[in-house]
């Protein structure tokens, strides 16, 4: 069997958010009917459509027509999952809202995704991701990658991919709970609400800055002269090879940095008094000199020569910057079978990512093409999957969706711990296994606990020495009653510690066991350290964001190399948005898929998901390519946007983002701007082809118009005219989420932490109609050690002895 075989999914979404929700169901055997408008959904034009659409059927329906709505309602009456990404509440008028469908199908899991949710000032905002980037502060967060004095267009799906995964979490958890309650749920999330799932510690940095502004000084990676500041630009060096390929080094420990400097031929600097304190210096000239020496040394070797160094010395490693099909050629993706070749009915063979999780007992069954338009006609629209037996109990007690689920987590740093944090919000009981001194993430920034406060929310912490037999026996006691074990070690470490799948399965035969490493569980990269910048480079995040501003050429001058290296560094991530965050979302999706499969009769099993593979899913718009595909829509060299009707404009004060890419929106824009300019009278712009041909001229005309009023004035006036134009926030996401915007959207609640006392946090990343979330604060290292040991039947004297002998902490 496949994990989700027998489920019926009805997807009304016209874009990638819904497509990536229903894709997981299709990959694992569910029947997915995708409802498209006449003429087809707009994502059919995108190169990644064969990936997003694989395994589904297409039904063309015009929801403005009652006969077509009746067909969709009939399908919904027999569906398990219903997916929609319209403006909140807009389907109610057609009898396709949650209340109407619940009345005829109480088992239905109804999934809604929007821009900002159903509460707050932006309920009516259309589902264009840059609008959310603009209002939330994502553009401002990446402002240093802009080549001009303006917030940049951001190409990475920092909001849409998290929204798809959070929606999946809600859907899968609701289906899991339905196995017990017999009833479904309304799951609601938004791009804005899902974005903070990516955050490492910036939330707490902002909180500290507000409460204790003198606690420490935050340092950017580069000063105002674009010279590196602090250690990270050197430890995470971005460098160009002799043959013009960009490399992302990852040398974050002293041992690894010394090895990297030796490979660069610069290890003599450690004994030179001039360079005492390497790599941190107050003197700007010395920082620039060090950076220059490292860049000059890096480009004395070709990519092949560097690869030989990496193969010979496990302490030296740099990841290649990739984009497009080069991502899918990554040796670890190939070795793990995380790529697939599917013959598309219209496009021929398409090389694409495999499913987001590998399930060893219930593997995905790929091979079915994305559908041609209208593969299912309205008069033949019906489910082929047999009706499932209806549960005798039809009630939904007010219990969390994952109530009773127990998770033992061997995760360090961010990705796996952040995933289980999200599952704790849904009611899972999570025990985080830590070293005696605590997980290193807790002290990554210079304020106690701030680095790990977010990922420890809602959990219990057990500090234990896994190198000792007594320590292992304690954890085995926890595993004996665990539903899920997740480990995020490098290849082979879990087995060496005694917590590999076979050992865990012997203790708990029906366990859902997830391997969640950075690269994989085997060679060639499984033993390599995986950090957000290196994984980001591997899956195309920096090259997509900087859109050609970092050329891959061997003839760049040192100044050009350093300018490009800075752009690649700042374009790769912020502390609130990076590849680790994408990976965490994939880990949570994998765990929930395994849990649901077990509940539906598949039993426990071993699974694999990786940072690399999840990153490929997130960046699929930029990496799925094939002969004849639509070229990637890269922004212009100034990173303003895609074209004149989908870009950043400077207002008389501030900046706005305009999104009017389709014909009906152009008509609204022309009408709204009539008091300022008559665009209908300009023959260059009266047709789609004309606007495309005269795009630069149209941009110049609109620049002149937008310069006449402020950003807030334009937002107020154009939104009232049904034109998607918003003022771009000049704040980072944290003050927006923690301020008036987050409060107005209902995103914020208050929890308690031993270090931070009462403080604000996200009130979950979704809303549920009939189940509570369990929103709690973080915990200290070992805060629940005694409680956990007592629950295992260990007495107070024995606990004291274990602590005295440093078995537990």
PDB file of N, CA and C in Angstrom, residues 1-10 21-33 54-57 80 355-357 359 361-368 384-386 593 597:
ATOM      1  N   UNK A   1       0.839  -1.194   0.000  1.00  0.00           N
ATOM      2  CA  UNK A   1       0.000   0.000   0.000  1.00  0.00           C
ATOM      3  C   UNK A   1       0.876   1.247   0.000  1.00  0.00           C
ATOM      4  N   UNK A   2       0.273   2.354  -0.402  1.00  0.00           N
ATOM      5  CA  UNK A   2       0.934   3.644  -0.264  1.00  0.00           C
ATOM      6  C   UNK A   2       0.356   4.351   0.959  1.00  0.00           C
ATOM      7  N   UNK A   3       1.067   5.330   1.458  1.00  0.00           N
ATOM      8  CA  UNK A   3       0.735   5.927   2.754  1.00  0.00           C
ATOM      9  C   UNK A   3      -0.646   6.559   2.785  1.00  0.00           C
ATOM     10  N   UNK A   4      -1.061   7.194   1.682  1.00  0.00           N
ATOM     11  CA  UNK A   4      -2.310   7.959   1.684  1.00  0.00           C
ATOM     12  C   UNK A   4      -3.329   7.391   0.704  1.00  0.00           C
ATOM     13  N   UNK A   5      -3.137   6.157   0.328  1.00  0.00           N
ATOM     14  CA  UNK A   5      -4.041   5.494  -0.604  1.00  0.00           C
ATOM     15  C   UNK A   5      -5.462   5.472  -0.041  1.00  0.00           C
ATOM     16  N   UNK A   6      -6.431   5.747  -0.918  1.00  0.00           N
ATOM     17  CA  UNK A   6      -7.822   5.734  -0.502  1.00  0.00           C
ATOM     18  C   UNK A   6      -8.383   7.082  -0.127  1.00  0.00           C
ATOM     19  N   UNK A   7      -7.528   8.081   0.072  1.00  0.00           N
ATOM     20  CA  UNK A   7      -8.011   9.419   0.388  1.00  0.00           C
ATOM     21  C   UNK A   7      -8.397  10.155  -0.888  1.00  0.00           C
ATOM     22  N   UNK A   8      -9.353  11.044  -0.762  1.00  0.00           N
ATOM     23  CA  UNK A   8      -9.826  11.849  -1.883  1.00  0.00           C
ATOM     24  C   UNK A   8      -9.563  13.323  -1.574  1.00  0.00           C
ATOM     25  N   UNK A   9      -8.909  13.997  -2.491  1.00  0.00           N
ATOM     26  CA  UNK A   9      -8.512  15.390  -2.287  1.00  0.00           C
ATOM     27  C   UNK A   9      -9.054  16.231  -3.436  1.00  0.00           C
ATOM     28  N   UNK A  10      -9.764  17.291  -3.097  1.00  0.00           N
ATOM     29  CA  UNK A  10     -10.307  18.218  -4.089  1.00  0.00           C
ATOM     30  C   UNK A  10      -9.575  19.545  -3.923  1.00  0.00           C
ATOM     31  N   UNK A  21       0.401  21.504  -1.637  1.00  0.00           N
ATOM     32  CA  UNK A  21      -0.355  20.777  -0.618  1.00  0.00           C
ATOM     33  C   UNK A  21      -0.849  19.462  -1.212  1.00  0.00           C
ATOM     34  N   UNK A  22      -1.562  19.560  -2.328  1.00  0.00           N
ATOM     35  CA  UNK A  22      -2.146  18.350  -2.913  1.00  0.00           C
ATOM     36  C   UNK A  22      -1.087  17.438  -3.528  1.00  0.00           C
ATOM     37  N   UNK A  23       0.092  17.980  -3.832  1.00  0.00           N
ATOM     38  CA  UNK A  23       1.155  17.156  -4.412  1.00  0.00           C
ATOM     39  C   UNK A  23       1.557  16.019  -3.493  1.00  0.00           C
ATOM     40  N   UNK A  24       1.695  16.298  -2.194  1.00  0.00           N
ATOM     41  CA  UNK A  24       2.081  15.237  -1.267  1.00  0.00           C
ATOM     42  C   UNK A  24       1.040  14.124  -1.271  1.00  0.00           C
ATOM     43  N   UNK A  25      -0.240  14.501  -1.289  1.00  0.00           N
ATOM     44  CA  UNK A  25      -1.287  13.478  -1.324  1.00  0.00           C
ATOM     45  C   UNK A  25      -1.202  12.650  -2.598  1.00  0.00           C
ATOM     46  N   UNK A  26      -0.991  13.316  -3.728  1.00  0.00           N
ATOM     47  CA  UNK A  26      -0.887  12.590  -4.996  1.00  0.00           C
ATOM     48  C   UNK A  26       0.325  11.672  -5.009  1.00  0.00           C
ATOM     49  N   UNK A  27       1.456  12.153  -4.500  1.00  0.00           N
ATOM     50  CA  UNK A  27       2.674  11.345  -4.483  1.00  0.00           C
ATOM     51  C   UNK A  27       2.489  10.051  -3.718  1.00  0.00           C
ATOM     52  N   UNK A  28       1.666  10.091  -2.658  1.00  0.00           N
ATOM     53  CA  UNK A  28       1.529   8.921  -1.799  1.00  0.00           C
ATOM     54  C   UNK A  28       0.176   8.227  -1.943  1.00  0.00           C
ATOM     55  N   UNK A  29      -0.412   8.320  -3.145  1.00  0.00           N
ATOM     56  CA  UNK A  29      -1.500   7.424  -3.499  1.00  0.00           C
ATOM     57  C   UNK A  29      -2.903   7.944  -3.361  1.00  0.00           C
ATOM     58  N   UNK A  30      -3.093   9.179  -2.875  1.00  0.00           N
ATOM     59  CA  UNK A  30      -4.444   9.713  -2.790  1.00  0.00           C
ATOM     60  C   UNK A  30      -4.956  10.069  -4.182  1.00  0.00           C
ATOM     61  N   UNK A  31      -6.255  10.077  -4.337  1.00  0.00           N
ATOM     62  CA  UNK A  31      -6.871  10.534  -5.580  1.00  0.00           C
ATOM     63  C   UNK A  31      -7.064  12.043  -5.480  1.00  0.00           C
ATOM     64  N   UNK A  32      -6.451  12.783  -6.392  1.00  0.00           N
ATOM     65  CA  UNK A  32      -6.504  14.237  -6.357  1.00  0.00           C
ATOM     66  C   UNK A  32      -7.178  14.749  -7.622  1.00  0.00           C
ATOM     67  N   UNK A  33      -8.263  15.477  -7.432  1.00  0.00           N
ATOM     68  CA  UNK A  33      -8.933  16.165  -8.539  1.00  0.00           C
ATOM     69  C   UNK A  33      -8.666  17.656  -8.370  1.00  0.00           C
ATOM     70  N   UNK A  54       1.994  16.643 -10.939  1.00  0.00           N
ATOM     71  CA  UNK A  54       2.082  15.217 -11.225  1.00  0.00           C
ATOM     72  C   UNK A  54       1.054  14.410 -10.408  1.00  0.00           C
ATOM     73  N   UNK A  55       0.531  13.401 -11.077  1.00  0.00           N
ATOM     74  CA  UNK A  55      -0.342  12.451 -10.398  1.00  0.00           C
ATOM     75  C   UNK A  55      -1.761  12.914 -10.153  1.00  0.00           C
ATOM     76  N   UNK A  56      -2.183  14.032 -10.729  1.00  0.00           N
ATOM     77  CA  UNK A  56      -3.518  14.574 -10.463  1.00  0.00           C
ATOM     78  C   UNK A  56      -4.393  14.476 -11.715  1.00  0.00           C
ATOM     79  N   UNK A  57      -5.684  14.716 -11.523  1.00  0.00           N
ATOM     80  CA  UNK A  57      -6.622  14.864 -12.626  1.00  0.00           C
ATOM     81  C   UNK A  57      -7.075  16.315 -12.693  1.00  0.00           C
ATOM     82  N   UNK A  80     -12.261  13.818   1.205  1.00  0.00           N
ATOM     83  CA  UNK A  80     -11.634  13.832   2.529  1.00  0.00           C
ATOM     84  C   UNK A  80     -10.982  15.177   2.817  1.00  0.00           C
ATOM     85  N   UNK A 355       9.587  12.727  -3.952  1.00  0.00           N
ATOM     86  CA  UNK A 355       8.756  13.210  -2.845  1.00  0.00           C
ATOM     87  C   UNK A 355       9.574  13.792  -1.694  1.00  0.00           C
ATOM     88  N   UNK A 356       8.918  14.605  -0.895  1.00  0.00           N
ATOM     89  CA  UNK A 356       9.598  15.329   0.172  1.00  0.00           C
ATOM     90  C   UNK A 356      10.065  14.398   1.286  1.00  0.00           C
ATOM     91  N   UNK A 357       9.504  13.209   1.353  1.00  0.00           N
ATOM     92  CA  UNK A 357       9.938  12.210   2.331  1.00  0.00           C
ATOM     93  C   UNK A 357      10.000  10.847   1.642  1.00  0.00           C
ATOM     94  N   UNK A 359       9.531   7.017   2.332  1.00  0.00           N
ATOM     95  CA  UNK A 359       8.913   6.106   3.282  1.00  0.00           C
ATOM     96  C   UNK A 359       9.267   4.687   2.845  1.00  0.00           C
ATOM     97  N   UNK A 361       8.433   1.615   3.970  1.00  0.00           N
ATOM     98  CA  UNK A 361       7.409   0.565   3.900  1.00  0.00           C
ATOM     99  C   UNK A 361       6.234   0.942   3.007  1.00  0.00           C
ATOM    100  N   UNK A 362       5.971   2.213   2.872  1.00  0.00           N
ATOM    101  CA  UNK A 362       4.861   2.672   2.028  1.00  0.00           C
ATOM    102  C   UNK A 362       5.382   3.717   1.053  1.00  0.00           C
ATOM    103  N   UNK A 363       6.229   3.309   0.128  1.00  0.00           N
ATOM    104  CA  UNK A 363       6.879   4.285  -0.757  1.00  0.00           C
ATOM    105  C   UNK A 363       5.893   4.966  -1.697  1.00  0.00           C
ATOM    106  N   UNK A 364       6.287   6.150  -2.130  1.00  0.00           N
ATOM    107  CA  UNK A 364       5.498   6.865  -3.130  1.00  0.00           C
ATOM    108  C   UNK A 364       5.502   6.077  -4.437  1.00  0.00           C
ATOM    109  N   UNK A 365       4.463   6.300  -5.221  1.00  0.00           N
ATOM    110  CA  UNK A 365       4.375   5.673  -6.543  1.00  0.00           C
ATOM    111  C   UNK A 365       4.278   6.782  -7.583  1.00  0.00           C
ATOM    112  N   UNK A 366       5.445   7.175  -8.078  1.00  0.00           N
ATOM    113  CA  UNK A 366       5.496   8.224  -9.078  1.00  0.00           C
ATOM    114  C   UNK A 366       5.399   7.621 -10.476  1.00  0.00           C
ATOM    115  N   UNK A 367       5.268   8.489 -11.449  1.00  0.00           N
ATOM    116  CA  UNK A 367       5.229   8.035 -12.833  1.00  0.00           C
ATOM    117  C   UNK A 367       4.080   8.614 -13.612  1.00  0.00           C
ATOM    118  N   UNK A 368       3.040   9.056 -12.891  1.00  0.00           N
ATOM    119  CA  UNK A 368       1.876   9.611 -13.570  1.00  0.00           C
ATOM    120  C   UNK A 368       2.113  11.082 -13.877  1.00  0.00           C
ATOM    121  N   UNK A 384     -13.133   7.843  -8.189  1.00  0.00           N
ATOM    122  CA  UNK A 384     -12.935   6.430  -8.514  1.00  0.00           C
ATOM    123  C   UNK A 384     -12.568   5.620  -7.281  1.00  0.00           C
ATOM    124  N   UNK A 385     -12.062   6.299  -6.252  1.00  0.00           N
ATOM    125  CA  UNK A 385     -11.711   5.625  -5.002  1.00  0.00           C
ATOM    126  C   UNK A 385     -12.986   5.179  -4.298  1.00  0.00           C
ATOM    127  N   UNK A 386     -13.047   3.935  -3.820  1.00  0.00           N
ATOM    128  CA  UNK A 386     -14.253   3.474  -3.119  1.00  0.00           C
ATOM    129  C   UNK A 386     -14.548   4.313  -1.885  1.00  0.00           C
ATOM    130  N   UNK A 593       3.068  12.637   8.015  1.00  0.00           N
ATOM    131  CA  UNK A 593       2.719  11.645   6.991  1.00  0.00           C
ATOM    132  C   UNK A 593       2.919  10.233   7.537  1.00  0.00           C
ATOM    133  N   UNK A 597      -0.052   7.485   8.167  1.00  0.00           N
ATOM    134  CA  UNK A 597       0.051   6.179   7.510  1.00  0.00           C
ATOM    135  C   UNK A 597      -0.065   5.056   8.537  1.00  0.00           C
TER     136      UNK A 597
END
